[in-house]
XYZ file of C-alpha atoms in Angstrom:
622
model
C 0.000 0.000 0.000
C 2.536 2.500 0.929
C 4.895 1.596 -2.521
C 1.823 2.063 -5.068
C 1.378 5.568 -2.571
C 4.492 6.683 -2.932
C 4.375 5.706 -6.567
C 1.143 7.592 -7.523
C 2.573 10.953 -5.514
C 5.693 10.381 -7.937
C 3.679 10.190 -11.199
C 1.395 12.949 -10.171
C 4.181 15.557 -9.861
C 5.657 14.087 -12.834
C 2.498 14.910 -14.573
C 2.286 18.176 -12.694
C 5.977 19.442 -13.963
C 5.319 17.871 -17.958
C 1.795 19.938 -17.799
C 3.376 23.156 -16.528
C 5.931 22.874 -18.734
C 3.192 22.614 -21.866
C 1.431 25.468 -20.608
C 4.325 27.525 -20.610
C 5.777 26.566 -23.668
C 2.451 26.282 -25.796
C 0.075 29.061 -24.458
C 2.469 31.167 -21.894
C 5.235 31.898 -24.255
C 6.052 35.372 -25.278
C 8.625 36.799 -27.156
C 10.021 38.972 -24.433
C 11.060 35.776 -22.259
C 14.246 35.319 -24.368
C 15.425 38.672 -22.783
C 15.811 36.280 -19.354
C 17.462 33.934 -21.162
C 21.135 33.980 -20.763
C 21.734 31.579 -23.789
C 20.290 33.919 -25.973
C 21.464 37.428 -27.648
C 20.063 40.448 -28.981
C 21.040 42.034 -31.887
C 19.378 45.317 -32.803
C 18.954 46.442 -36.653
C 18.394 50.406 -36.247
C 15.910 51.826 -39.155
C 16.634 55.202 -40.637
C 14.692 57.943 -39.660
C 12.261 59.366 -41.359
C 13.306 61.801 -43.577
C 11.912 65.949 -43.512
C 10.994 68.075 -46.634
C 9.544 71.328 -46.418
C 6.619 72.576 -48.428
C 7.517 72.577 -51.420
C 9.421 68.780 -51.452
C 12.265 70.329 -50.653
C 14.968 68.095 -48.684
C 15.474 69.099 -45.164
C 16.908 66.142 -42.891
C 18.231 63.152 -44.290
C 20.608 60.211 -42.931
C 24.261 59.141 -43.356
C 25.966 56.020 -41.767
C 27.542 56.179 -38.314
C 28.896 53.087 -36.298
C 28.678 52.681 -32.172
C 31.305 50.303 -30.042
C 29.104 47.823 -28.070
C 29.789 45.986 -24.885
C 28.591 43.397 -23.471
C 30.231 43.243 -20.115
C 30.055 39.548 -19.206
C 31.362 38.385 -22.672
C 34.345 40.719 -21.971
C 37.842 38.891 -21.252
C 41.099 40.488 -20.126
C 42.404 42.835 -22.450
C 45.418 45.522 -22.612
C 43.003 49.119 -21.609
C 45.471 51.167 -22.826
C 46.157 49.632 -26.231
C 42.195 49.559 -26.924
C 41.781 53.330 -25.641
C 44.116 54.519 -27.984
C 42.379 52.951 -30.881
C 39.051 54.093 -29.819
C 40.660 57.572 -28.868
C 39.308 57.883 -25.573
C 41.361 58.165 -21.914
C 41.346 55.304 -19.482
C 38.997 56.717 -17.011
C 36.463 57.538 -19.419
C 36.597 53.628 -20.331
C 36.335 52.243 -16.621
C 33.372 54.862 -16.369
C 31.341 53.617 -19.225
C 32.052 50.070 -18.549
C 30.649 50.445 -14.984
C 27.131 52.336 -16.504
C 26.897 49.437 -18.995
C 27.317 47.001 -16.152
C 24.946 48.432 -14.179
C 22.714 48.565 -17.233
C 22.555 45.066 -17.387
C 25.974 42.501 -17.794
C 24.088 40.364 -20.387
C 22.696 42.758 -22.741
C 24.856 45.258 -25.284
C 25.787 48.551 -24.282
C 27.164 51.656 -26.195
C 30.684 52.319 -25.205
C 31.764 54.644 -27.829
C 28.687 56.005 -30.091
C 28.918 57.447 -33.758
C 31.786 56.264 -35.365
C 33.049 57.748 -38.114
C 33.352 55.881 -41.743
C 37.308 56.648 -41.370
C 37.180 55.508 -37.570
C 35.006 52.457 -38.386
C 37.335 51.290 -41.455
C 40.451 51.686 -38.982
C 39.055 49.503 -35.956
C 36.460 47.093 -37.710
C 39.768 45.052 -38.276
C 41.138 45.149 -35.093
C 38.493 44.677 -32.889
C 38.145 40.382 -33.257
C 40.889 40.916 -31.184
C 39.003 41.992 -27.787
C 35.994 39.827 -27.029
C 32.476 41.078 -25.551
C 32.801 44.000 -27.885
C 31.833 44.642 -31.397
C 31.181 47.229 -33.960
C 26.935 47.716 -34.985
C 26.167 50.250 -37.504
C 23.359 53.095 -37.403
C 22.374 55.905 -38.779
C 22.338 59.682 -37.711
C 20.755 62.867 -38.995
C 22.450 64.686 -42.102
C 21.208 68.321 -43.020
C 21.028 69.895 -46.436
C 20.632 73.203 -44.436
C 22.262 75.755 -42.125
C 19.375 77.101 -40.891
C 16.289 76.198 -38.641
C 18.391 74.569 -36.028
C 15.643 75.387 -33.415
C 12.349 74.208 -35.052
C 13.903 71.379 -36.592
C 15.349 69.903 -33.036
C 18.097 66.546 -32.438
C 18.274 63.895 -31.517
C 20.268 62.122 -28.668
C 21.316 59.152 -26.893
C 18.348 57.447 -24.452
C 18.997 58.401 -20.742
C 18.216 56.915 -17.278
C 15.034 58.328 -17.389
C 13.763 57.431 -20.909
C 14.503 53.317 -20.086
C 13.053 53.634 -17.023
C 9.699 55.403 -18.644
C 9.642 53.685 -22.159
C 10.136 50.203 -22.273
C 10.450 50.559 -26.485
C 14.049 51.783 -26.138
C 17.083 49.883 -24.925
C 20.279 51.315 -24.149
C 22.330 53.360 -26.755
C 19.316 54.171 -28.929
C 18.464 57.626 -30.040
C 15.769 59.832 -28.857
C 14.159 63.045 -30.651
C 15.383 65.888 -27.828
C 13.921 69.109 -28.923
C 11.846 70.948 -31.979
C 10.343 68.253 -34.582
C 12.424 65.807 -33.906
C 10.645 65.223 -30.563
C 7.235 66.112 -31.323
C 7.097 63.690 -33.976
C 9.342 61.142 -32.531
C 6.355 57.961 -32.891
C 6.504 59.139 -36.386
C 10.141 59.796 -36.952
C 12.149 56.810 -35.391
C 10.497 53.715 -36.973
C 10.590 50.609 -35.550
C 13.922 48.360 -34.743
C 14.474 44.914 -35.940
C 15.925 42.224 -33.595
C 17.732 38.770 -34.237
C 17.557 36.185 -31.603
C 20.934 34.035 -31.577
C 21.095 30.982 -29.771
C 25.090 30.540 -27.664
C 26.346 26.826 -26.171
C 27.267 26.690 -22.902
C 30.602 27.904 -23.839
C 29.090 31.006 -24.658
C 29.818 31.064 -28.711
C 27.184 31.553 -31.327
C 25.782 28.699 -32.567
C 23.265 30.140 -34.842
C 19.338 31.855 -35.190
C 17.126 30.530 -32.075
C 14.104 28.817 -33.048
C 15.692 29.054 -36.963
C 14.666 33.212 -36.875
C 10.991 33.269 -36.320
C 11.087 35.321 -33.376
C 13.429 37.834 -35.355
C 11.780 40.714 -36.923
C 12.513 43.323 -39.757
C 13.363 46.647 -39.017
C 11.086 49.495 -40.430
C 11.863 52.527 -41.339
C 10.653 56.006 -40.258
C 8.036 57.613 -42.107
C 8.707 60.637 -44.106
C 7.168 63.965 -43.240
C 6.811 67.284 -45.170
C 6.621 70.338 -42.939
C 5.244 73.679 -43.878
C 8.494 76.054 -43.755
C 9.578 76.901 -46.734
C 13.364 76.432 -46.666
C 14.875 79.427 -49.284
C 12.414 81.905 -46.925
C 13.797 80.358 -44.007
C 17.209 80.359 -44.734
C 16.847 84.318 -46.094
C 15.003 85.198 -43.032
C 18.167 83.733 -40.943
C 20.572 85.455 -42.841
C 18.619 88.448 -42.576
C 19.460 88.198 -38.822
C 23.305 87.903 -38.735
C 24.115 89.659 -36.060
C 21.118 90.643 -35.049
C 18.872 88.914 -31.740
C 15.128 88.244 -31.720
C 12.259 86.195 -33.278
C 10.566 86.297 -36.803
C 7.356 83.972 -37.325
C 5.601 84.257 -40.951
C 2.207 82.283 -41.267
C 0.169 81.163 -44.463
C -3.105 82.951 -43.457
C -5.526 80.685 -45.064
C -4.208 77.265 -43.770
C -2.274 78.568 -40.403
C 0.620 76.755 -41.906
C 3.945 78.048 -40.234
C 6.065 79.252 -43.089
C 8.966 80.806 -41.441
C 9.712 80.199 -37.485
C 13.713 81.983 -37.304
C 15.174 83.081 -33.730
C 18.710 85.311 -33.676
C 21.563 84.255 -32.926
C 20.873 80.404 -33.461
C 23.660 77.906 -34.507
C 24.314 75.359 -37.495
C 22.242 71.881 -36.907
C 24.798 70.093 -38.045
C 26.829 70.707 -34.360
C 24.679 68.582 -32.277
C 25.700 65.200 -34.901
C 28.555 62.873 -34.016
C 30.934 62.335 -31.241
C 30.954 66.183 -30.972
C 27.632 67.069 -30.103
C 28.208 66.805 -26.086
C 30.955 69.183 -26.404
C 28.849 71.342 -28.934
C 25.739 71.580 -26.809
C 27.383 72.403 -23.575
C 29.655 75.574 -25.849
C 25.821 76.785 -26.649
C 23.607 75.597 -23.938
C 26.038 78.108 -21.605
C 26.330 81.046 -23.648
C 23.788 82.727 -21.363
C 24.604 86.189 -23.502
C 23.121 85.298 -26.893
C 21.864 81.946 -26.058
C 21.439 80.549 -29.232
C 19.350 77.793 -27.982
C 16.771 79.264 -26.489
C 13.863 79.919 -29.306
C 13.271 83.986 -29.180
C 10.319 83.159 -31.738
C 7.958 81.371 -29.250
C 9.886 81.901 -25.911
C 10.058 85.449 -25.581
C 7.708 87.647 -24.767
C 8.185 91.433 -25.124
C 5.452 93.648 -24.699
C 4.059 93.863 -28.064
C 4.183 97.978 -28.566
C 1.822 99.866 -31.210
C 0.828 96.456 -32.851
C -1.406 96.392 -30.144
C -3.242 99.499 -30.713
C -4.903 97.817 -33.539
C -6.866 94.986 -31.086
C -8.091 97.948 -29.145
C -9.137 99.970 -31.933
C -11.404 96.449 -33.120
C -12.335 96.339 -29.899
C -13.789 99.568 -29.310
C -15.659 99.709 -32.837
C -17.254 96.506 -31.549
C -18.409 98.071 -28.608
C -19.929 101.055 -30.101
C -17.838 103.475 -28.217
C -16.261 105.121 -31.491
C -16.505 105.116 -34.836
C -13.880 105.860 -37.357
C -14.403 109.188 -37.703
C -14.183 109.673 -33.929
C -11.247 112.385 -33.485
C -8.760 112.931 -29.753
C -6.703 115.686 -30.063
C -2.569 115.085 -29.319
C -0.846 117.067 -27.323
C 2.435 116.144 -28.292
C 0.855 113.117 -25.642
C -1.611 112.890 -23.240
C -2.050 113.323 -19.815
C -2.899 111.067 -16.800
C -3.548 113.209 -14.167
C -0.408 115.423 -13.856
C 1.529 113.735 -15.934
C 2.298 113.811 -19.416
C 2.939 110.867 -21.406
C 4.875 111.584 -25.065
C 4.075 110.817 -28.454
C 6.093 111.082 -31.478
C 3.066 111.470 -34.395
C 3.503 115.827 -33.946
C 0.649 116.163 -32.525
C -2.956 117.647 -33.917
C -6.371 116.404 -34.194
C -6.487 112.396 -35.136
C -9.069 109.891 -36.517
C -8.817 106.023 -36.301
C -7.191 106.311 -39.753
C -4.257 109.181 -39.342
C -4.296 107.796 -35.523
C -3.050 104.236 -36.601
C -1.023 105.127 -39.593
C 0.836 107.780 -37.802
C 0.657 105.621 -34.479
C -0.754 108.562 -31.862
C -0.615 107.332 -28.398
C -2.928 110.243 -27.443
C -5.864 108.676 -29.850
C -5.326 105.259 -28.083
C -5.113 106.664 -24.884
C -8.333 108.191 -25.309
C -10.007 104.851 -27.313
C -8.771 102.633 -24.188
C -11.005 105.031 -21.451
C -14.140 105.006 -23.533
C -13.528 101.406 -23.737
C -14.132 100.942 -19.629
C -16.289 104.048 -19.789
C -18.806 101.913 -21.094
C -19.323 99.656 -18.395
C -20.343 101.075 -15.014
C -17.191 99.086 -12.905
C -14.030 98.898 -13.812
C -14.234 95.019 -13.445
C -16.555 94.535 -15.935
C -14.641 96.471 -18.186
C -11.869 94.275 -18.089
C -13.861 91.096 -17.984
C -15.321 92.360 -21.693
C -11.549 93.379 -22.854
C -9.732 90.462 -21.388
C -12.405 88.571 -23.541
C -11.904 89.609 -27.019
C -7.904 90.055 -26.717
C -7.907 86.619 -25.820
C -9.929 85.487 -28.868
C -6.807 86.575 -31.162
C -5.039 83.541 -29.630
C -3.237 86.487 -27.055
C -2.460 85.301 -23.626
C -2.798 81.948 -24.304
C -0.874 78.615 -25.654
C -2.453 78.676 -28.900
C -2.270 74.769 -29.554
C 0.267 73.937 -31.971
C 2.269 70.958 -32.639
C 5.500 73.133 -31.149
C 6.836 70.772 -28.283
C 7.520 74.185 -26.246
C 6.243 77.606 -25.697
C 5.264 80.604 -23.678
C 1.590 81.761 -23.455
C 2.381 85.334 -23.454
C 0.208 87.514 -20.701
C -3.128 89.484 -21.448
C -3.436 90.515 -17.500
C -6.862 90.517 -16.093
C -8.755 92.013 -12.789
C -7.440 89.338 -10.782
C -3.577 89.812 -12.008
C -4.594 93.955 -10.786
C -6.172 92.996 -7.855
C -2.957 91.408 -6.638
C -0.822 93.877 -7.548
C -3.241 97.140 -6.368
C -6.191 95.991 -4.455
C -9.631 95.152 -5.228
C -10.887 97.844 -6.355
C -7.602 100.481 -6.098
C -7.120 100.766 -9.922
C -9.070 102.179 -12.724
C -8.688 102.319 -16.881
C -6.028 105.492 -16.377
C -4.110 103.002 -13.748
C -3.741 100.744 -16.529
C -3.524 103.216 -20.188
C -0.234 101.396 -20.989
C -1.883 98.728 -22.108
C -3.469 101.353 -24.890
C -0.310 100.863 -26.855
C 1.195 97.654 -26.063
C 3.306 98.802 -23.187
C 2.996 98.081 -19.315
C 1.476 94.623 -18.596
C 0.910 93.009 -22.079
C 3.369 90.509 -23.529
C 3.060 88.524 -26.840
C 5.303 85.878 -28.680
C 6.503 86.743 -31.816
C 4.300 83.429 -32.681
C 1.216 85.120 -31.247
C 1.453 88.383 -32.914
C 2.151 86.860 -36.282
C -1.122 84.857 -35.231
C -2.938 88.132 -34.582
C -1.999 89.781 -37.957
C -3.135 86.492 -39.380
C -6.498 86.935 -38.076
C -6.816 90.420 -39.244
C -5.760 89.681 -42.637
C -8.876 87.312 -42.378
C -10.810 89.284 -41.178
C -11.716 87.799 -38.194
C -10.323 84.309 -37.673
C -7.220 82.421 -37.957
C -6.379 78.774 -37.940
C -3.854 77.029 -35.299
C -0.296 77.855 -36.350
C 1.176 74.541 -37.078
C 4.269 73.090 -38.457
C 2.972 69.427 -39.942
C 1.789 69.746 -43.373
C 2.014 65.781 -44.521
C 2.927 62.480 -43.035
C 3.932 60.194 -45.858
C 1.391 60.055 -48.554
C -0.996 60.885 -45.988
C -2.991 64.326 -45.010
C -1.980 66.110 -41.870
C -2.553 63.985 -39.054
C -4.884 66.200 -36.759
C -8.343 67.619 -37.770
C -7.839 70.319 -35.204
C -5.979 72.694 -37.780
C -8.443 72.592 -40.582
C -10.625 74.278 -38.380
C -11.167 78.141 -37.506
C -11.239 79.776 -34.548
C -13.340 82.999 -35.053
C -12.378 86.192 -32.791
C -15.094 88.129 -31.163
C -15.076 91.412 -33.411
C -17.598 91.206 -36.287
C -16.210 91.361 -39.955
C -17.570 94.561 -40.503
C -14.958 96.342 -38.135
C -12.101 95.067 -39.582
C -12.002 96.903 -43.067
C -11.403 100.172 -41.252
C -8.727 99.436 -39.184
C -6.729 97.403 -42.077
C -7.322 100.524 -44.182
C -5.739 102.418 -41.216
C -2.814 99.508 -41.450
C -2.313 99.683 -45.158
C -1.504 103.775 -44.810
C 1.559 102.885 -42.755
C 2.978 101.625 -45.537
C 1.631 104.452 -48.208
C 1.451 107.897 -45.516
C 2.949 106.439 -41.682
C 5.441 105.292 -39.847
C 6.494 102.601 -42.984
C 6.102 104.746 -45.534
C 10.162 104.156 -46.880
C 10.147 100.523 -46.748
C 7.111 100.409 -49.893
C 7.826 96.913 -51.779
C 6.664 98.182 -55.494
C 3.806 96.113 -56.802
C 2.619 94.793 -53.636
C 0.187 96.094 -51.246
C 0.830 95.585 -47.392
C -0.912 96.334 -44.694
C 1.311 96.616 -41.565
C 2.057 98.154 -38.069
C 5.703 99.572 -36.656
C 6.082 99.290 -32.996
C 9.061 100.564 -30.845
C 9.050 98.804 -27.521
C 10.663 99.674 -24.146
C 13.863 97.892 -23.498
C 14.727 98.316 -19.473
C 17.646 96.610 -17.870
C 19.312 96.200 -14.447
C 23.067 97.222 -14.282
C 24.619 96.376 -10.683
C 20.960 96.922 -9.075
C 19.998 100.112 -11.121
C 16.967 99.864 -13.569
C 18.156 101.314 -16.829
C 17.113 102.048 -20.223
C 18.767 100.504 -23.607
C 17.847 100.801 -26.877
C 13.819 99.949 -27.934
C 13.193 97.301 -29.434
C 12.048 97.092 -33.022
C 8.763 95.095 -33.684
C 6.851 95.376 -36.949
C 3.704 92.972 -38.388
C 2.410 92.784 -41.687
C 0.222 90.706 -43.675
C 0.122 90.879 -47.861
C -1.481 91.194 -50.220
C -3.968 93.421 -48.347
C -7.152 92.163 -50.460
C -6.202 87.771 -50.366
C -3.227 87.698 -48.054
C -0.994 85.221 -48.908
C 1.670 85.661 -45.556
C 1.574 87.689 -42.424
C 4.565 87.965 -40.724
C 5.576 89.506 -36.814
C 9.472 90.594 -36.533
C 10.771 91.296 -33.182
C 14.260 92.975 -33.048
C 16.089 93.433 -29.972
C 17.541 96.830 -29.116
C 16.337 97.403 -32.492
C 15.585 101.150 -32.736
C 12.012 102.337 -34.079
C 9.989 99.549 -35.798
C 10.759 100.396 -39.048
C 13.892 100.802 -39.156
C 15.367 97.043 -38.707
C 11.949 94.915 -38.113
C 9.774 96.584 -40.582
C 13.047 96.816 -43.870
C 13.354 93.049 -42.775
C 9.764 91.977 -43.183
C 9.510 93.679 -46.284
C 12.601 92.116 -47.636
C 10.756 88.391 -46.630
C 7.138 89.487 -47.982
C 9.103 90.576 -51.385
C 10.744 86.941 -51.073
C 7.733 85.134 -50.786
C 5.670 86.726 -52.792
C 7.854 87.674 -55.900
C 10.885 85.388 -55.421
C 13.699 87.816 -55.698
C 14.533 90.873 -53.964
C 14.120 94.264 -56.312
C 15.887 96.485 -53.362
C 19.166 95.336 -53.760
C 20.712 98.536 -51.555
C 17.878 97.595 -48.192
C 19.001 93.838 -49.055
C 22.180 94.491 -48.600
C 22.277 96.979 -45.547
C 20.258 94.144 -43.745
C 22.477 91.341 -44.515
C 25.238 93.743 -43.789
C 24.273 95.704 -40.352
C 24.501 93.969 -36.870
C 23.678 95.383 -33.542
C 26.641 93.648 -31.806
C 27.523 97.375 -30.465
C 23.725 97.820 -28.772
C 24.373 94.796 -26.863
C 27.742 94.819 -25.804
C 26.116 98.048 -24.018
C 25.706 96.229 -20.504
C 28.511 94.142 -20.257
C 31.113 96.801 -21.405
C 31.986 98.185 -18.282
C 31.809 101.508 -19.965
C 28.636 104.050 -19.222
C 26.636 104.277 -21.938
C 23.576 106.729 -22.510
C 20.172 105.972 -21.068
C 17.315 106.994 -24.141
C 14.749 109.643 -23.445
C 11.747 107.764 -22.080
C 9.624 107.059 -25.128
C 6.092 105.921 -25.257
């Protein structure tokens, strides 16, 4: 009795361990068990990104060969260090440091020691290196750029950190990761998908061929291709319109919201941030914290938007019946709140919405902004109703795009006064700055390109955007093939771009005419304050200008913020009339602007603070 006992508990765990072992085998089994199997190795087969056109099929980013070193620490056997640095041209301690992160990584599986190989660096070592086991050579591919220009919108790419393992179980160790700009916004689109072999070792750890003859292995597939909307010959003009020069220009197709141009002064070559290089590259431009190339003026800064502005209020105030455009303030040379005199540069007289905007009178704006709270018997309400419709130009606000970073710019409201006055301490003459763009306001060079969009459309605009195609495919997201209308009826706008299109023919543009086109535009000159050891003082304004053209069917509208550039027409209003003329006719006719632009820096307005020399502080201008 107890032998046939004993010999039914044997053949019941017998059956037990045979039926376990089924289960697993037939219905358990998944491909991602062979990574905890030490008999078995990983090879990776990289695909080539996608490539990037712009609009018009032209080739942006493309792909050339590069080769990494791999490790894989436990396969490694004793080996002369210095002999192998030398070859891979890197010290001893940088070695021992990369072999204890690839270690820690994981003993079994490969590891980058040295990435992005050269074709000359590969052809000397491919030889050489049978000769020290656990490492080997595995080619890949990195970004190649048929362009100079659009460093920042186009973004790079960079090895996988700490982090990006621990958060993405996709990428392994080594691979490369879209960082910044397009590169990272489209990076599901971009990178592809890798291939893997599975190869089966002995238990003397050599290869002894494909596990389970290759059907686990997989195909690598390449990146999609995806055309953008800049147009590359405007963007690379626009950039070299800004040699020495700092800000942000943003040019948008008005009818589609397609992003044509996005530049920001000074930036750097994309090619820097490719190759063994890059690390030392970044870290030369990531700390120039004077001109800081990296850092995107065209959607990260956020001046105060200056006599642009006065347009929105002058919409705004025809919508809410308070004037007409034959309403008339008189100018004083400036205006007055309370006791004090504000200035104005128009020379003064009687002015209508029309001579007020073309010859940019503070005092008419001044007086527009009261009527506007007039209306409305608290000053709360007021600003509720103003807030509103500023906001509905995309001011204030992200606006949505498919830019990976931003700034929503500031359109303050009762709550941001309350805090910095008191409930009810401050009333529209606390607050008349924001009449002409000064005090409070701030905009992107994005945003107001966005608002001179909707004005050329009279009255809605589509989310800027910088994805025109994917593929064969249409843009990937409804959401920018529909409008977003503002609050101010159509009606109002015809006056106020009449206003805008006598900058260019009568105002404050009126030498910067592109023959054969008509524009309808706005000059700004902005405040430009600094601190020097403690004490606020006053550099040169900045230069802002926006446009849009042709004034009837416009076919770009443009923003162009210049730092410490003078009055708005003098750098930010020649430069978007040199781009409109681009666009629009395909050569430049004003060869002498042309070449006083490409030409003339402002190197000397900025050296101002750091020179240790006094400079002069500008009248105070509004």
């Amino acid at each position: 009795m107890k032998k046939l006992l004993l010999s039914s508990i044997v053949v019941i765990i017998g059956f037990t361990f045979i039926g376990r072992l089924s289960y697993l085998q037939l219905f358990r089994f998944s491909p991602d068990q062979v990574l905890d199997d030490p008999a078995i190795k990983k090879i990776y087969d990289y695909p080539e990104r996608g490539y990037i056109y712009d609009r018009n099929g032209e080739l942006m980013v493309g792909n050339q060969p590069a080769y990494d070193v791999m490790v894989i620490p436990r396969e490694v056997k004793p080996l002369d260090t210095i002999e192998f640095c030398n070859l891979l041209k890197i010290d001893k301690e940088h070695f021992i440091n990369k072999m204890r992160k690839a270690r820690v990584y994981s003993p079994r599986l490969p590891s980058v020691l040295v990435p992005q190989l050269s074709k000359e660096d590969y052809a000397r070592l491919q030889e050489k290196m049978r000769h020290f086991e656990g490492f080997y050579i595995q080619k890949r591919s990195l970004r190649y750029y048929t362009t100079n220009s659009s460093a920042n919108v186009l973004g790079y790419i960079s090895e996988v950190n700490e982090r990006d393992l621990k958060n993405n179980p996709y990428y392994v160790a080594g691979e490369l990761k879209g960082r910044t700009g397009i590169e990272k916004q489209y990076e599901d689109i971009l990178r592809g998908r890798k291939g893997v072999k599975h190869i089966q070792k002995d238990r003397f750890n050599r290869d002894i061929g494909p596990y389970k003859e290759g059907k686990l292995d997989t195909l690598p597939e390449q990146g999609r291709e995806i055309h953008i909307t800049l147009d590359k010959a405007l963007q690379e003009y626009g950039e070299r319109l800004m040699h020495g020069k700092r800000g942000g220009i943003v040019a948008i197709e008005p009818k589609s919201g397609e992003i044509l141009t996005m530049i920001s002064g000074p930036t750097y070559d994309p090619a820097l941030l490719v190759g063994r290089e890059r690390s030392k590259n970044y870290s030369k431009l990531h700390y120039d914290t004077i001109s800081k190339p990296t850092w995107d003026r065209s959607i990260l800064a956020e001046p105060s938007p200056g006599s642009p502005f006065k347009t929105l209020n002058a919409l705004v105030a025809l919508q809410e019946g308070v004037i007409d455009q034959k309403t008339k303030f008189r100018c004083y040379n400036g205006f007055y709140v309370g006791n004090q005199k504000k200035g104005c540069h128009c020379g003064g007289g009687v002015r209508d919405m029309n001579s007020g905007i073309f010859q940019s009178c503070n005092a008419y704006f001044a007086g527009t902004f009261r009527k506007i709270f007039e209306k409305y018997p608290t000053t709360d309400e007021g600003m509720d109703m103003w807030e509103r419709h500023m906001k509905s130009f995309g001011l204030g606000r992200y606006l949505g795009t498919d830019i990976p970073t931003g700034r929503p710019g500031r359109i303050p409201g009762k709550a941001f006064y309350d805090k910095w006055y008191g409930d009810g301490s401050w009333a529209s003459s606390t607050i008349i700055s924001n009449a002409i763009g000064q005090g409070e306001v701030a905009a992107t060079p994005l945003q107001l390109a966005n608002m001179a969009t909707a004005i050329g459309n009279r009255g809605y605009y589509y989310t800027p955007h910088i994805l025109k195609t994917v593929g064969n495919m249409g843009a990937i997201d409804p959401k920018y093939t529909e409008p977003h209308y503002t609050t101010i009826d159509r009606e109002y706008f015809e006056p106020v771009i009449q206003g805008m299109a006598n900058v260019y023919k009568y105002g404050t543009a009126r030498w910067v005419q592109i023959p054969g086109i008509e524009i309808a535009g706005k000059t700004g000159t902005v405040e430009n304050f600094i601190r020097v050891k403690g004490e606020r003082m006053q550099l040169t304004d900045h230069s802002v200008f926006v446009a849009f053209a042709p004034v009837d069917n416009p076919k770009i509208a443009l923003a162009v913020y210049i730092e410490n550039g003078y009055y708005g027409s003098r750098y930010a209003g020649h430069i978007a009339s040199l781009l409109i003329e681009k666009y629009i006719k395909g050569e430049i006719t004003r060869k002498d602007l042309e070449k006083r632009m490409l030409e003339k820096t402002l190197e000397h307005e900025y050296a101002k603070p750091y020179s240790g020399e006094p400079f002069k502080i500008n009248e105070y201008v509004w």
